[in-house]
Amino acid sequence: MSEAGALVPPGPDEVHVWRVALEGEPRLAERLGAWLAPAERARADRFRFPRDAGRFVIARGRLREILGGYLGLSPERVPLEIGPFGKPRLPDPAHEALRFNLSHSGTLALVAVTGAREVGVDLERMVPELASEDVAVRFFSAWEVQALGRLPTAERVRGFFNCWTRKEAYLKARGVGLALPLDGFAVTLAPGEPARFVEADEPEEAARWGLRALEPEADFVGALAVEGGAGRVLCRTWPGLVAWGD
């Protein structure tokens, strides 16, 4: 990586993960929002609360800054389109070697960037009230529900969100949305245990992907799913390029 605005693309075995704050100086959302395409602005307008709309705008504006740094384009000229299941992508064949994914939760976002390999990233703020047994039984596999139940009580919230983010990152990497059932595969979830698949309805497909846990800030859990394995993961903050998680 070089100075902001002129970024060196990821190598063949690298993933760049950018941590982005979704709150900042006054009028930040207004400034970054000037770069958004009409469809992005329309989506922001559909949020019920101005705070959520502002965070969405900042996330998309920062995404455009980051991609523009790799592509040598100003943020408003970065060509973005939405795939069939809602995954943003670069449609221009000249940029097809650069793959990326965005996730945001609360006051934080993560942007993952790779070269010519599909990638998915998910981020969740740990809210204990959401980590219920009922939700786990509804969405997790039987193996995961049992593994969660074996954890000490103090570790179950993190275990729940470890599971959730790893599953979501995998679905986003494949670009299939919920067409692939969440309980159709199982991942590790115990705190401190490496992220990996343990069961899959499509074992050959799951074998194509590597998982990696991310811890961008206290109270947040994240995960990467990368085609061919995560390899070297470089974690930096945008803007500023300050390292985290290395």
mmCIF file of C-alpha atoms in Angstrom:
data_model
loop_
_atom_site.group_PDB
_atom_site.id
_atom_site.type_symbol
_atom_site.label_atom_id
_atom_site.label_comp_id
_atom_site.label_asym_id
_atom_site.label_seq_id
_atom_site.Cartn_x
_atom_site.Cartn_y
_atom_site.Cartn_z
ATOM 1 C CA MET A 1 0.000 0.000 0.000
ATOM 2 C CA SER A 2 1.069 3.578 -0.631
ATOM 3 C CA GLU A 3 -0.304 6.933 0.427
ATOM 4 C CA ALA A 4 -4.078 7.386 0.427
ATOM 5 C CA GLY A 5 -5.389 8.025 -3.080
ATOM 6 C CA ALA A 6 -2.787 5.780 -4.777
ATOM 7 C CA LEU A 7 -3.207 2.257 -3.508
ATOM 8 C CA VAL A 8 -1.248 -0.779 -4.639
ATOM 9 C CA PRO A 9 -3.705 -3.574 -5.539
ATOM 10 C CA PRO A 10 -3.604 -6.790 -3.492
ATOM 11 C CA GLY A 11 -1.125 -9.450 -4.570
ATOM 12 C CA PRO A 12 -2.357 -12.884 -5.710
ATOM 13 C CA ASP A 13 -2.311 -14.250 -2.145
ATOM 14 C CA GLU A 14 -3.401 -11.061 -0.346
ATOM 15 C CA VAL A 15 -6.602 -9.611 1.028
ATOM 16 C CA HIS A 16 -6.834 -5.960 2.062
ATOM 17 C CA VAL A 17 -9.394 -5.207 4.767
ATOM 18 C CA TRP A 18 -10.240 -1.567 5.441
ATOM 19 C CA ARG A 19 -11.875 -0.460 8.678
ATOM 20 C CA VAL A 20 -14.075 2.598 8.181
ATOM 21 C CA ALA A 21 -15.708 4.769 10.851
ATOM 22 C CA LEU A 22 -19.257 5.755 9.928
ATOM 23 C CA GLU A 23 -19.305 8.864 12.070
ATOM 24 C CA GLY A 24 -17.010 11.835 11.770
ATOM 25 C CA GLU A 25 -16.874 15.565 11.273
ATOM 26 C CA PRO A 26 -20.101 17.488 10.669
ATOM 27 C CA ARG A 27 -21.413 17.344 7.086
ATOM 28 C CA LEU A 28 -19.272 14.278 6.267
ATOM 29 C CA ALA A 29 -22.267 12.405 4.873
ATOM 30 C CA GLU A 30 -23.203 15.416 2.768
ATOM 31 C CA ARG A 31 -19.693 15.666 1.325
ATOM 32 C CA LEU A 32 -19.348 11.951 0.553
ATOM 33 C CA GLY A 33 -22.926 11.734 -0.669
ATOM 34 C CA ALA A 34 -22.092 13.990 -3.606
ATOM 35 C CA TRP A 35 -20.198 11.049 -5.133
ATOM 36 C CA LEU A 36 -23.034 8.535 -4.985
ATOM 37 C CA ALA A 37 -24.972 7.370 -8.007
ATOM 38 C CA PRO A 38 -28.722 8.103 -8.188
ATOM 39 C CA ALA A 39 -29.610 4.530 -7.205
ATOM 40 C CA GLU A 40 -27.414 4.805 -4.104
ATOM 41 C CA ARG A 41 -29.014 8.116 -3.113
ATOM 42 C CA ALA A 42 -32.460 6.620 -3.611
ATOM 43 C CA ARG A 43 -31.558 3.733 -1.340
ATOM 44 C CA ALA A 44 -30.306 6.146 1.327
ATOM 45 C CA ASP A 45 -33.603 8.026 1.132
ATOM 46 C CA ARG A 46 -35.498 4.852 2.027
ATOM 47 C CA PHE A 47 -33.976 4.641 5.515
ATOM 48 C CA ARG A 48 -36.443 5.574 8.222
ATOM 49 C CA PHE A 49 -33.935 7.336 10.464
ATOM 50 C CA PRO A 50 -31.506 10.063 9.285
ATOM 51 C CA ARG A 51 -28.701 8.514 11.378
ATOM 52 C CA ASP A 52 -28.944 5.238 9.449
ATOM 53 C CA ALA A 53 -29.149 7.050 6.122
ATOM 54 C CA GLY A 54 -26.021 9.014 6.986
ATOM 55 C CA ARG A 55 -24.089 5.889 7.913
ATOM 56 C CA PHE A 56 -25.093 4.232 4.651
ATOM 57 C CA VAL A 57 -23.936 7.269 2.670
ATOM 58 C CA ILE A 58 -20.589 7.399 4.492
ATOM 59 C CA ALA A 59 -20.029 3.673 3.911
ATOM 60 C CA ARG A 60 -20.717 3.989 0.186
ATOM 61 C CA GLY A 61 -18.690 7.172 -0.126
ATOM 62 C CA ARG A 62 -15.680 5.626 1.613
ATOM 63 C CA LEU A 63 -16.042 2.514 -0.549
ATOM 64 C CA ARG A 64 -15.804 4.727 -3.617
ATOM 65 C CA GLU A 65 -12.716 6.461 -2.202
ATOM 66 C CA ILE A 66 -10.990 3.131 -1.575
ATOM 67 C CA LEU A 67 -11.830 1.623 -4.949
ATOM 68 C CA GLY A 68 -10.889 4.863 -6.656
ATOM 69 C CA GLY A 69 -7.487 4.676 -4.950
ATOM 70 C CA TYR A 70 -6.866 1.255 -6.492
ATOM 71 C CA LEU A 71 -8.272 2.135 -9.910
ATOM 72 C CA GLY A 72 -6.809 5.632 -10.262
ATOM 73 C CA LEU A 73 -10.290 7.149 -10.527
ATOM 74 C CA SER A 74 -12.054 9.915 -8.649
ATOM 75 C CA PRO A 75 -14.733 8.488 -6.312
ATOM 76 C CA GLU A 76 -17.682 9.677 -8.375
ATOM 77 C CA ARG A 77 -16.284 7.943 -11.477
ATOM 78 C CA VAL A 78 -15.992 4.497 -9.898
ATOM 79 C CA PRO A 79 -18.444 2.315 -11.849
ATOM 80 C CA LEU A 80 -20.567 0.247 -9.478
ATOM 81 C CA GLU A 81 -23.500 -2.020 -10.175
ATOM 82 C CA ILE A 82 -25.548 -4.410 -8.066
ATOM 83 C CA GLY A 83 -25.468 -8.121 -8.872
ATOM 84 C CA PRO A 84 -28.526 -10.429 -8.943
ATOM 85 C CA PHE A 85 -28.404 -11.029 -5.170
ATOM 86 C CA GLY A 86 -27.469 -7.496 -4.152
ATOM 87 C CA LYS A 87 -23.669 -7.805 -4.131
ATOM 88 C CA PRO A 88 -21.969 -4.647 -5.486
ATOM 89 C CA ARG A 89 -19.422 -5.199 -8.245
ATOM 90 C CA LEU A 90 -17.363 -3.418 -10.883
ATOM 91 C CA PRO A 91 -18.986 -4.067 -14.284
ATOM 92 C CA ASP A 92 -16.193 -2.632 -16.437
ATOM 93 C CA PRO A 93 -14.063 -5.508 -17.882
ATOM 94 C CA ALA A 94 -11.007 -3.286 -17.431
ATOM 95 C CA HIS A 95 -11.484 -3.520 -13.651
ATOM 96 C CA GLU A 96 -12.698 -7.110 -13.335
ATOM 97 C CA ALA A 97 -9.465 -8.258 -11.640
ATOM 98 C CA LEU A 98 -10.390 -6.214 -8.553
ATOM 99 C CA ARG A 99 -13.009 -7.861 -6.341
ATOM 100 C CA PHE A 100 -14.451 -6.356 -3.182
ATOM 101 C CA ASN A 101 -17.187 -6.591 -0.581
ATOM 102 C CA LEU A 102 -18.626 -4.196 1.998
ATOM 103 C CA SER A 103 -20.335 -4.750 5.347
ATOM 104 C CA HIS A 104 -21.441 -2.242 7.959
ATOM 105 C CA SER A 105 -22.975 -2.434 11.409
ATOM 106 C CA GLY A 106 -23.609 0.411 13.804
ATOM 107 C CA THR A 107 -20.782 2.949 13.645
ATOM 108 C CA LEU A 108 -18.315 0.760 11.731
ATOM 109 C CA ALA A 109 -17.809 -0.711 8.248
ATOM 110 C CA LEU A 110 -15.347 -3.138 6.681
ATOM 111 C CA VAL A 111 -14.286 -3.183 3.030
ATOM 112 C CA ALA A 112 -12.447 -6.296 1.782
ATOM 113 C CA VAL A 113 -10.520 -6.131 -1.512
ATOM 114 C CA THR A 114 -8.826 -8.931 -3.465
ATOM 115 C CA GLY A 115 -7.334 -9.426 -6.890
ATOM 116 C CA ALA A 116 -9.361 -11.712 -9.188
ATOM 117 C CA ARG A 117 -10.731 -13.842 -6.323
ATOM 118 C CA GLU A 118 -14.240 -13.626 -4.963
ATOM 119 C CA VAL A 119 -14.486 -12.325 -1.417
ATOM 120 C CA GLY A 120 -17.175 -11.805 1.187
ATOM 121 C CA VAL A 121 -16.952 -9.881 4.444
ATOM 122 C CA ASP A 122 -19.447 -9.575 7.259
ATOM 123 C CA LEU A 123 -19.431 -7.368 10.340
ATOM 124 C CA GLU A 124 -21.760 -7.357 13.320
ATOM 125 C CA ARG A 125 -21.868 -5.376 16.537
ATOM 126 C CA MET A 126 -22.391 -7.859 19.351
ATOM 127 C CA VAL A 127 -25.861 -7.197 20.778
ATOM 128 C CA PRO A 128 -26.574 -9.816 23.461
ATOM 129 C CA GLU A 129 -30.333 -9.552 22.999
ATOM 130 C CA LEU A 130 -30.001 -10.759 19.405
ATOM 131 C CA ALA A 131 -27.937 -13.830 20.294
ATOM 132 C CA SER A 132 -30.879 -15.924 21.422
ATOM 133 C CA GLU A 133 -31.259 -19.682 21.377
ATOM 134 C CA ASP A 134 -34.416 -19.304 19.279
ATOM 135 C CA VAL A 135 -32.488 -17.473 16.542
ATOM 136 C CA ALA A 136 -29.727 -20.090 16.619
ATOM 137 C CA VAL A 137 -32.197 -22.969 16.295
ATOM 138 C CA ARG A 138 -33.935 -21.217 13.397
ATOM 139 C CA PHE A 139 -30.852 -20.376 11.332
ATOM 140 C CA PHE A 140 -27.894 -22.503 12.473
ATOM 141 C CA SER A 141 -27.168 -26.141 11.695
ATOM 142 C CA ALA A 142 -27.733 -28.819 14.330
ATOM 143 C CA TRP A 143 -23.934 -29.114 14.776
ATOM 144 C CA GLU A 144 -23.625 -25.366 15.419
ATOM 145 C CA VAL A 145 -26.534 -25.286 17.862
ATOM 146 C CA GLN A 146 -24.918 -28.083 19.860
ATOM 147 C CA ALA A 147 -21.484 -26.425 19.733
ATOM 148 C CA LEU A 148 -22.993 -23.144 20.938
ATOM 149 C CA GLY A 149 -24.741 -24.895 23.810
ATOM 150 C CA ARG A 150 -21.459 -26.438 24.972
ATOM 151 C CA LEU A 151 -19.785 -23.050 25.385
ATOM 152 C CA PRO A 152 -19.547 -21.441 28.820
ATOM 153 C CA THR A 153 -22.356 -18.929 29.272
ATOM 154 C CA ALA A 154 -19.934 -15.997 29.172
ATOM 155 C CA GLU A 155 -18.709 -17.028 25.689
ATOM 156 C CA ARG A 156 -22.031 -17.696 23.991
ATOM 157 C CA VAL A 157 -22.700 -14.201 22.662
ATOM 158 C CA ARG A 158 -19.327 -14.084 20.923
ATOM 159 C CA GLY A 159 -19.785 -17.673 19.749
ATOM 160 C CA PHE A 160 -23.161 -16.766 18.261
ATOM 161 C CA PHE A 161 -21.759 -13.808 16.330
ATOM 162 C CA ASN A 162 -18.669 -15.779 15.261
ATOM 163 C CA CYS A 163 -21.041 -18.252 13.664
ATOM 164 C CA TRP A 164 -23.325 -15.658 12.140
ATOM 165 C CA THR A 165 -20.585 -13.556 10.518
ATOM 166 C CA ARG A 166 -18.730 -16.566 9.096
ATOM 167 C CA LYS A 167 -21.890 -17.899 7.504
ATOM 168 C CA GLU A 168 -22.888 -14.491 6.110
ATOM 169 C CA ALA A 169 -19.387 -13.838 4.719
ATOM 170 C CA TYR A 170 -19.502 -17.172 2.887
ATOM 171 C CA LEU A 171 -22.922 -16.448 1.367
ATOM 172 C CA LYS A 172 -21.764 -12.983 0.295
ATOM 173 C CA ALA A 173 -18.567 -14.346 -1.236
ATOM 174 C CA ARG A 174 -20.539 -16.799 -3.333
ATOM 175 C CA GLY A 175 -22.996 -14.076 -4.302
ATOM 176 C CA VAL A 176 -26.032 -16.294 -3.802
ATOM 177 C CA GLY A 177 -27.822 -14.515 -0.979
ATOM 178 C CA LEU A 178 -30.189 -16.733 0.972
ATOM 179 C CA ALA A 179 -30.593 -19.089 -2.007
ATOM 180 C CA LEU A 180 -28.157 -21.230 -0.015
ATOM 181 C CA PRO A 181 -29.774 -22.083 3.345
ATOM 182 C CA LEU A 182 -27.838 -20.950 6.408
ATOM 183 C CA ASP A 183 -28.275 -24.388 7.995
ATOM 184 C CA GLY A 184 -26.883 -26.142 4.916
ATOM 185 C CA PHE A 185 -23.314 -25.881 6.213
ATOM 186 C CA ALA A 186 -21.562 -25.552 9.565
ATOM 187 C CA VAL A 187 -18.608 -23.473 10.746
ATOM 188 C CA THR A 188 -16.536 -23.322 13.889
ATOM 189 C CA LEU A 189 -17.704 -20.760 16.424
ATOM 190 C CA ALA A 190 -15.843 -21.197 19.714
ATOM 191 C CA PRO A 191 -13.878 -18.050 20.706
ATOM 192 C CA GLY A 192 -10.204 -18.491 19.857
ATOM 193 C CA GLU A 193 -10.793 -21.437 17.511
ATOM 194 C CA PRO A 194 -9.684 -20.862 13.885
ATOM 195 C CA ALA A 195 -12.525 -20.175 11.481
ATOM 196 C CA ARG A 196 -13.218 -23.128 9.184
ATOM 197 C CA PHE A 197 -15.966 -25.298 7.761
ATOM 198 C CA VAL A 198 -16.892 -28.460 9.639
ATOM 199 C CA GLU A 199 -19.905 -29.629 7.590
ATOM 200 C CA ALA A 200 -21.357 -28.769 4.185
ATOM 201 C CA ASP A 201 -24.104 -29.995 1.879
ATOM 202 C CA GLU A 202 -21.707 -29.144 -0.965
ATOM 203 C CA PRO A 203 -18.292 -30.201 0.423
ATOM 204 C CA GLU A 204 -16.440 -29.664 -2.878
ATOM 205 C CA GLU A 205 -17.791 -26.114 -3.082
ATOM 206 C CA ALA A 206 -16.973 -25.327 0.550
ATOM 207 C CA ALA A 207 -13.423 -26.619 -0.004
ATOM 208 C CA ARG A 208 -12.867 -23.790 -2.512
ATOM 209 C CA TRP A 209 -13.164 -21.159 0.215
ATOM 210 C CA GLY A 210 -11.135 -20.102 3.208
ATOM 211 C CA LEU A 211 -12.525 -18.408 6.302
ATOM 212 C CA ARG A 212 -10.807 -15.890 8.557
ATOM 213 C CA ALA A 213 -12.037 -14.258 11.766
ATOM 214 C CA LEU A 214 -11.714 -10.482 12.162
ATOM 215 C CA GLU A 215 -11.758 -8.360 15.323
ATOM 216 C CA PRO A 216 -11.828 -4.729 14.182
ATOM 217 C CA GLU A 217 -12.912 -3.213 17.517
ATOM 218 C CA ALA A 218 -14.210 -4.176 20.916
ATOM 219 C CA ASP A 219 -17.861 -5.302 20.740
ATOM 220 C CA PHE A 220 -17.591 -6.033 17.007
ATOM 221 C CA VAL A 221 -17.072 -9.388 15.290
ATOM 222 C CA GLY A 222 -16.190 -9.851 11.627
ATOM 223 C CA ALA A 223 -15.333 -12.600 9.179
ATOM 224 C CA LEU A 224 -13.840 -13.072 5.729
ATOM 225 C CA ALA A 225 -14.575 -15.749 3.153
ATOM 226 C CA VAL A 226 -12.086 -15.833 0.300
ATOM 227 C CA GLU A 227 -11.924 -17.993 -2.794
ATOM 228 C CA GLY A 228 -8.811 -20.169 -2.604
ATOM 229 C CA GLY A 229 -8.050 -19.222 1.017
ATOM 230 C CA ALA A 230 -7.438 -15.930 2.770
ATOM 231 C CA GLY A 231 -3.637 -16.038 2.538
ATOM 232 C CA ARG A 232 -2.073 -12.831 3.823
ATOM 233 C CA VAL A 233 -4.644 -10.436 5.299
ATOM 234 C CA LEU A 234 -3.558 -6.791 5.609
ATOM 235 C CA CYS A 235 -5.824 -4.745 7.887
ATOM 236 C CA ARG A 236 -5.763 -0.954 7.716
ATOM 237 C CA THR A 237 -7.984 1.979 8.660
ATOM 238 C CA TRP A 238 -9.403 4.317 6.021
ATOM 239 C CA PRO A 239 -8.484 7.094 5.830
ATOM 240 C CA GLY A 240 -5.097 7.189 7.494
ATOM 241 C CA LEU A 241 -3.748 3.671 6.741
ATOM 242 C CA VAL A 242 -3.276 2.868 10.443
ATOM 243 C CA ALA A 243 -2.786 -0.883 10.966
ATOM 244 C CA TRP A 244 -5.143 -2.967 13.085
ATOM 245 C CA GLY A 245 -5.406 -6.665 13.759
ATOM 246 C CA ASP A 246 -1.946 -7.547 12.407
#
